[in-house]
mmCIF file of C-alpha atoms and ligand atoms in Angstrom:
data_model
loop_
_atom_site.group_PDB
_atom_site.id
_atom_site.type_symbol
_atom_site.label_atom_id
_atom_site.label_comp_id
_atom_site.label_asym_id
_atom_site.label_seq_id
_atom_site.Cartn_x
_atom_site.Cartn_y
_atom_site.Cartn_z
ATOM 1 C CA UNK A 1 27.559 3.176 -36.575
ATOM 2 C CA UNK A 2 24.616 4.518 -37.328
ATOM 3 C CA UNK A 3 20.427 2.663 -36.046
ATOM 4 C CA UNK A 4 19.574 -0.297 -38.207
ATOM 5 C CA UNK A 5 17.001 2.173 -39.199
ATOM 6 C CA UNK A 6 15.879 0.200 -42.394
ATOM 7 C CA UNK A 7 15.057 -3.118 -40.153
ATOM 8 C CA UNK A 8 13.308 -1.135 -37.519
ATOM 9 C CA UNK A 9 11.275 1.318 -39.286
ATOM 10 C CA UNK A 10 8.838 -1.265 -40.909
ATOM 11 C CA UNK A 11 8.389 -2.438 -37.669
ATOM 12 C CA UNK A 12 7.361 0.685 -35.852
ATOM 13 C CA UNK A 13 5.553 2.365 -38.968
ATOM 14 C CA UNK A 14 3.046 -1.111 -39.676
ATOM 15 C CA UNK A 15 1.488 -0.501 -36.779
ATOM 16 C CA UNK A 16 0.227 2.104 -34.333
ATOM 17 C CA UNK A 17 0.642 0.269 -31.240
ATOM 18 C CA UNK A 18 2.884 -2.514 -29.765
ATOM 19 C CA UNK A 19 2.244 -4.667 -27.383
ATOM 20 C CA UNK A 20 3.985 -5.134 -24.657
ATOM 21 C CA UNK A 21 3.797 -8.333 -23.001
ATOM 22 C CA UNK A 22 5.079 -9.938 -19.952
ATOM 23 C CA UNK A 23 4.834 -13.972 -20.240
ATOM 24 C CA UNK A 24 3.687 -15.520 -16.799
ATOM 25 C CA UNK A 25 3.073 -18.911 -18.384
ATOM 26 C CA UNK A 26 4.870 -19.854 -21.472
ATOM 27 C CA UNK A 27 1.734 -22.106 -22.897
ATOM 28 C CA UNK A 28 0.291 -18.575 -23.202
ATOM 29 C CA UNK A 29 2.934 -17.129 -25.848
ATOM 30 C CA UNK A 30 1.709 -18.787 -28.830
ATOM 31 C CA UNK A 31 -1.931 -18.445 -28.636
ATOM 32 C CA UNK A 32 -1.754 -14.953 -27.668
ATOM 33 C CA UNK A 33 0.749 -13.398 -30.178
ATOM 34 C CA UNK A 34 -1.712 -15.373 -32.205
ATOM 35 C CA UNK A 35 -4.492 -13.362 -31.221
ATOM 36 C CA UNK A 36 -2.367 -10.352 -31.399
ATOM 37 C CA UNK A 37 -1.659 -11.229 -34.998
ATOM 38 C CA UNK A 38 -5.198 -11.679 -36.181
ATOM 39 C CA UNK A 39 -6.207 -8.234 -34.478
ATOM 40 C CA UNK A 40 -3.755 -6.554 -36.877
ATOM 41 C CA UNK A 41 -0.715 -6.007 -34.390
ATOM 42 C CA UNK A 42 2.220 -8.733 -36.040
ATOM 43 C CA UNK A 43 4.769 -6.857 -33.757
ATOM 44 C CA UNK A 44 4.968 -8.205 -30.114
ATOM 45 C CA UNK A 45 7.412 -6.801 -27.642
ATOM 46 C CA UNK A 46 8.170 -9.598 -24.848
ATOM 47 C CA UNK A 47 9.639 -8.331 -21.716
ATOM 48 C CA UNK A 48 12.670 -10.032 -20.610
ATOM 49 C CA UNK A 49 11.553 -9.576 -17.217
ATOM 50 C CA UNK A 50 10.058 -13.438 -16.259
ATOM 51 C CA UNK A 51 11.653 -16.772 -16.163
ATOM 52 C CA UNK A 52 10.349 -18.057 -19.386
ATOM 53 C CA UNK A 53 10.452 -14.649 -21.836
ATOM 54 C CA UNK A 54 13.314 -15.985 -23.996
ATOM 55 C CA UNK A 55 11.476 -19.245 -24.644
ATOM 56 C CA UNK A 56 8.167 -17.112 -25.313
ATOM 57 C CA UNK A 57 9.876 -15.487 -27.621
ATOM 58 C CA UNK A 58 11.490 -18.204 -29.550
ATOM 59 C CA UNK A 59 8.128 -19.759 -29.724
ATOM 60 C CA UNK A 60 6.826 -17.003 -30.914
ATOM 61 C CA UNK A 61 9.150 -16.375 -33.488
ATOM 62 C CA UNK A 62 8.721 -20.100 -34.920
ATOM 63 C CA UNK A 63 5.223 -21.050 -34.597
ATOM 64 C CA UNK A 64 3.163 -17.724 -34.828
ATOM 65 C CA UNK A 65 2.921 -17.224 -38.296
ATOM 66 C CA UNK A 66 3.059 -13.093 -39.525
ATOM 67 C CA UNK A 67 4.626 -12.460 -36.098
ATOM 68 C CA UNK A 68 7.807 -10.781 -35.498
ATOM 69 C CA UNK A 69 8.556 -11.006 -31.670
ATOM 70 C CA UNK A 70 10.785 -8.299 -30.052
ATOM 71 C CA UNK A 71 12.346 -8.180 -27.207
ATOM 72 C CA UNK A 72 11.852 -5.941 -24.428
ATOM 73 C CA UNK A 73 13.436 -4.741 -20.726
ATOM 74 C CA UNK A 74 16.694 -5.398 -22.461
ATOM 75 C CA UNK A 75 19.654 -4.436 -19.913
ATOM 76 C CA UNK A 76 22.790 -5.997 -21.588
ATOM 77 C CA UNK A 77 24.990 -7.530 -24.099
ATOM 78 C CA UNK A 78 24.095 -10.894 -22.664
ATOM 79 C CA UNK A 79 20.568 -10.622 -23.168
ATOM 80 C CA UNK A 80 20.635 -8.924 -25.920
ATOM 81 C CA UNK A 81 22.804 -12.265 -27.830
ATOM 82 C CA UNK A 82 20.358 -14.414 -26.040
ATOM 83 C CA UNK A 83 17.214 -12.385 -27.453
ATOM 84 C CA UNK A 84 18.746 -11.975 -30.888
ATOM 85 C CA UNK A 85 19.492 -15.910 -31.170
ATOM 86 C CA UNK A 86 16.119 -17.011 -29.757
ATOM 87 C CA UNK A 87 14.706 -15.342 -33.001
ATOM 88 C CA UNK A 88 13.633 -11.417 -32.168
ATOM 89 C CA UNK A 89 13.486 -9.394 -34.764
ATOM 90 C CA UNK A 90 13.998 -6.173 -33.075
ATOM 91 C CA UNK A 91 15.344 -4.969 -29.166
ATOM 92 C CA UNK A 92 14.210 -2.277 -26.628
ATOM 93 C CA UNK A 93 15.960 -1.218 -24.122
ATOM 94 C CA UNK A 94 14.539 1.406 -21.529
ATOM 95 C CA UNK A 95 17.854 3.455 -21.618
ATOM 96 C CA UNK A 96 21.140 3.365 -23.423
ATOM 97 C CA UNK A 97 24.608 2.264 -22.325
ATOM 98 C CA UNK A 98 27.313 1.413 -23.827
ATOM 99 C CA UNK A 99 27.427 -1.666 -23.623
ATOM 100 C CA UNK A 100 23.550 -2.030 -25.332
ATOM 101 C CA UNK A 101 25.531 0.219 -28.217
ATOM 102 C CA UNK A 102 28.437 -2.368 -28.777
ATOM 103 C CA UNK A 103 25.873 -4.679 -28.906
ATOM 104 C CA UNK A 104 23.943 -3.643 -31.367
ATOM 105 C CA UNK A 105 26.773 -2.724 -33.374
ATOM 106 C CA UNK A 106 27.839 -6.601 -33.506
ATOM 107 C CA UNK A 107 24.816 -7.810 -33.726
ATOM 108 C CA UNK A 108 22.049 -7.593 -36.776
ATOM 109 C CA UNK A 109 18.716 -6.992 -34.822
ATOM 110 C CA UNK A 110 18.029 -3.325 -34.465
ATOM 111 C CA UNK A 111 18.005 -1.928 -31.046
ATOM 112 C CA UNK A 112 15.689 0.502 -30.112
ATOM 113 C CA UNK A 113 17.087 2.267 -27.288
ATOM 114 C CA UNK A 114 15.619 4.192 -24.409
ATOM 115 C CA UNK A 115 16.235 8.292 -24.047
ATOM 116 C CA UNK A 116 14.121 10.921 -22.341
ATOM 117 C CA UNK A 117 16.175 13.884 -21.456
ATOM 118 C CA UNK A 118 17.409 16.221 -23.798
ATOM 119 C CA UNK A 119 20.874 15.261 -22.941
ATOM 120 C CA UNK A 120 20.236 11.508 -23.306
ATOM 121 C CA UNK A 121 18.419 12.105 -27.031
ATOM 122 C CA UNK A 122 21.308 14.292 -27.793
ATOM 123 C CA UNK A 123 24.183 11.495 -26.765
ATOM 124 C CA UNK A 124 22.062 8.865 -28.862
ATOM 125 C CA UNK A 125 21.747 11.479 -31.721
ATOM 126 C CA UNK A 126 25.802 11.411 -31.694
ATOM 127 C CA UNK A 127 26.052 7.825 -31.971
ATOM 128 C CA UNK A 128 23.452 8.022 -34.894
ATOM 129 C CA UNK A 129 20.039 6.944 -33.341
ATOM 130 C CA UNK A 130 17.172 8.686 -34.738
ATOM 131 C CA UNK A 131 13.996 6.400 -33.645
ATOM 132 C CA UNK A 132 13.998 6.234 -29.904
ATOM 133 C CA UNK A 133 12.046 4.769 -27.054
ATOM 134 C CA UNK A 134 10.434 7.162 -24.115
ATOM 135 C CA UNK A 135 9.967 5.597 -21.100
ATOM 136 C CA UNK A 136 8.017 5.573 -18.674
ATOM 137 C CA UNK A 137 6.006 8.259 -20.793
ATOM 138 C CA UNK A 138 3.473 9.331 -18.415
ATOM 139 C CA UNK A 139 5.835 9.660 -15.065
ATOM 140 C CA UNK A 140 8.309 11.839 -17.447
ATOM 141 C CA UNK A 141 6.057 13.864 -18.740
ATOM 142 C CA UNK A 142 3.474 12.309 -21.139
ATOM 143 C CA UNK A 143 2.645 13.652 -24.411
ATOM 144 C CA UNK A 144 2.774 17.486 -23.481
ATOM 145 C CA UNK A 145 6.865 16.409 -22.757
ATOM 146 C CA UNK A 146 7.475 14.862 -25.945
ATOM 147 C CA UNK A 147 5.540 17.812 -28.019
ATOM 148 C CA UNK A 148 8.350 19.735 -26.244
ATOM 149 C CA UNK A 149 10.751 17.873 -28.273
ATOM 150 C CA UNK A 150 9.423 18.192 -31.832
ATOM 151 C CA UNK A 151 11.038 22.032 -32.713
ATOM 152 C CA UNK A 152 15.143 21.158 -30.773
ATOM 153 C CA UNK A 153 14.938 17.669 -32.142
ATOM 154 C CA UNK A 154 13.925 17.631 -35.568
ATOM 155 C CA UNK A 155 14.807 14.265 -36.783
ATOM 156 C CA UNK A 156 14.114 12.089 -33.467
ATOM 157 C CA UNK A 157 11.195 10.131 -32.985
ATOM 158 C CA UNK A 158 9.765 8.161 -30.497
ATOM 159 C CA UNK A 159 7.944 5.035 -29.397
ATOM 160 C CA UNK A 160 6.587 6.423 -25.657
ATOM 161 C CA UNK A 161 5.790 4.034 -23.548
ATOM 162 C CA UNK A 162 4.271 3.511 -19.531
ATOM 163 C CA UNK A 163 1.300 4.565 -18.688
ATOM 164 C CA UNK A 164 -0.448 4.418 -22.362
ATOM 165 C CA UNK A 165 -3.831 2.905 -22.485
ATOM 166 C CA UNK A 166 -7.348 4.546 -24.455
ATOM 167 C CA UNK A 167 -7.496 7.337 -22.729
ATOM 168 C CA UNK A 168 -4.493 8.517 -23.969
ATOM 169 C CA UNK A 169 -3.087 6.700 -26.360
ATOM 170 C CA UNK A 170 -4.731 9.144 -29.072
ATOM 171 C CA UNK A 171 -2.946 12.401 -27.533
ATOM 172 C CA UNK A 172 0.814 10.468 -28.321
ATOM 173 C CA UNK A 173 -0.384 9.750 -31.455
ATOM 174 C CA UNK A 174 -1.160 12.964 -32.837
ATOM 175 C CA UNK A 175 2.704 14.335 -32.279
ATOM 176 C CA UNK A 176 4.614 14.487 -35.445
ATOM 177 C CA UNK A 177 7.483 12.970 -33.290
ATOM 178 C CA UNK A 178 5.489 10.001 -32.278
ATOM 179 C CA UNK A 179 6.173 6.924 -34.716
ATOM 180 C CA UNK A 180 4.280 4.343 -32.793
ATOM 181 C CA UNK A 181 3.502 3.555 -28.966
ATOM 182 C CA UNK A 182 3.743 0.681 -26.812
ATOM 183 C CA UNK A 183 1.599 -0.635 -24.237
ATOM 184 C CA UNK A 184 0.071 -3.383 -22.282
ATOM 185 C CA UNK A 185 -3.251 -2.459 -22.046
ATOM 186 C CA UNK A 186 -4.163 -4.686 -25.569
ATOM 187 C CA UNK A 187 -2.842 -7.955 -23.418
ATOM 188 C CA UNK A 188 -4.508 -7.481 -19.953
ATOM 189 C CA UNK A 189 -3.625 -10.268 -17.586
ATOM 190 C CA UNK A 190 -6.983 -10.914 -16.523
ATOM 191 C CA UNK A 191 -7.392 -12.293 -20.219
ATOM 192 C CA UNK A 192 -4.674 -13.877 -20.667
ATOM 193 C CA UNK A 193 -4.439 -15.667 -17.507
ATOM 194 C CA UNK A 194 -8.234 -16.769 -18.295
ATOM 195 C CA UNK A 195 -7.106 -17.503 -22.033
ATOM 196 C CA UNK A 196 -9.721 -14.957 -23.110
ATOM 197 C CA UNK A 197 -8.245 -14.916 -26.562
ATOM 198 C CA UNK A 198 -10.884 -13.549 -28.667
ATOM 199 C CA UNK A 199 -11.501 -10.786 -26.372
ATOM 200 C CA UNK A 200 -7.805 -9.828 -26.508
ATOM 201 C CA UNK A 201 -7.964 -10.228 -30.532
ATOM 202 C CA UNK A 202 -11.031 -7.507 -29.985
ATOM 203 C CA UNK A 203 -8.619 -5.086 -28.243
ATOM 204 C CA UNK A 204 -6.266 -5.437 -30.844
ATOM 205 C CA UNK A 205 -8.108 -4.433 -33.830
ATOM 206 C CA UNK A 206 -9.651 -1.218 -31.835
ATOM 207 C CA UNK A 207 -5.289 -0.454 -31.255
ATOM 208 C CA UNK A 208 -4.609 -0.992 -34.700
ATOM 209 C CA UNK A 209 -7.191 1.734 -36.063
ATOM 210 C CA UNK A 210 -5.615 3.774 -34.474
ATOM 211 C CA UNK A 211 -4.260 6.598 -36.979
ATOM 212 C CA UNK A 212 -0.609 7.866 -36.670
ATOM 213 C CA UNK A 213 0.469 11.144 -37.656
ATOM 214 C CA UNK A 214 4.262 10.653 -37.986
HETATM 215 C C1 LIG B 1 6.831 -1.252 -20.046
HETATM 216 O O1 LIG B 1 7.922 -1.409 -20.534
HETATM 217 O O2 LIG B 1 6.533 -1.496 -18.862
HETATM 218 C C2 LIG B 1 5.860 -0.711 -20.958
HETATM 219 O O3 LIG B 1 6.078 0.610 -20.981
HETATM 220 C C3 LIG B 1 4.458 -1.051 -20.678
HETATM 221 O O4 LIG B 1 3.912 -0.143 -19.812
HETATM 222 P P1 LIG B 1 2.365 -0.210 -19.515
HETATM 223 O O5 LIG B 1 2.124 -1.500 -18.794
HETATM 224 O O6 LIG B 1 2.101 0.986 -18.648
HETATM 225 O O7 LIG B 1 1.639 -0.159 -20.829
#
């Protein structure tokens, strides 16, 4: 069955860059997907990858108004139910199994799956995935990788992220394959541990003027 392409494409195309967030302390969550919101970046990605990420994200998905919350470092079916029931509106994964596939064949929120070789794109071309994740963008190859892609895989396009911050973020951005990016850098933990909230509303706006070319 083919990507949930019509549910994940207004996520990835309102916005040039999502953050991706790892929740130390859940009593963070709210206030800063709420400063995430009012910079002009509604999409959050939380990262399944602390104790408290699926209860950030179902706060998030039922107190920050404008939000939608996605869920992140997604490894399995399990999670993925979890995730989709606590309210995210869309799932990455930093690869693709099987498994992930089933899943998101069963399940309504869109996945957006992890590929980086030309083999991987090409098995989640066949199983009709045409908006992909890259990751970890800079280790495989950064943007001069990805412009590799554009001319064999007319079609694909990708959210890069890893290793993504302003002094680079503009170089992913200008490939025609490049819907979107993620990134952590709009969230830095020193500010959010120190509930530096306007600061990280500050970051945000800069992200979001960002221009795409995709
Ligand atoms: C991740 O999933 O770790 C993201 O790619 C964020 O990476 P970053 O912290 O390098 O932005």
């Amino acid at each position: 069955m083919p990507q949930k392409i019509d549910r994940l494409l207004p996520v990835l195309q309102g916005q040039p860059v999502i953050p991706v967030l790892k929740i130390n302390r859940l009593a963070d969550a709210v206030p800063l997907a709420t400063a995430l919101v009012k910079g002009g970046l509604p999409a959050v990605e939380i990262t399944l990858r602390t104790p408290d990420a699926i209860d950030a994200i179902r706060l998030v998905a039922n107190e920050v108004d404008g939000a939608t919350v996605g869920a992140g470092t997604v490894l399995n079916m399990r999670q993925y139910d979890q995730a989709a029931s606590a309210g995210s509106g869309f799932i990455v994964s930093p690869g693709t199994t099987q498994e992930l596939l089933d899943a998101a064949r069963t399940v309504e929120v869109p996945l957006l799956p992890g590929a980086v070789t030309p083999s991987e794109i090409m098995a989640a071309r066949e199983e009709g995935y045409s908006v992909l994740k890259f990751f970890p963008a800079e280790q495989a190859g950064g943007a001069e990788f990805l412009k590799a892609l554009v001319s064999p895989f007319a079609g694909i396009r990708f959210c890069p992220t890893g290793g993504i911050g302003p002094k680079n973020v503009v170089d992913y951005l200008a490939l025609s394959n490049v819907i979107c990016v993620g990134g952590s850098w709009v969230a830095p933990d020193e500010l959010v541990a120190d509930g530096k909230w306007d600061q990280i509303t500050k970051l945000a706006a800069k992200a979001a003027s960002l221009a795409t070319s995709a």
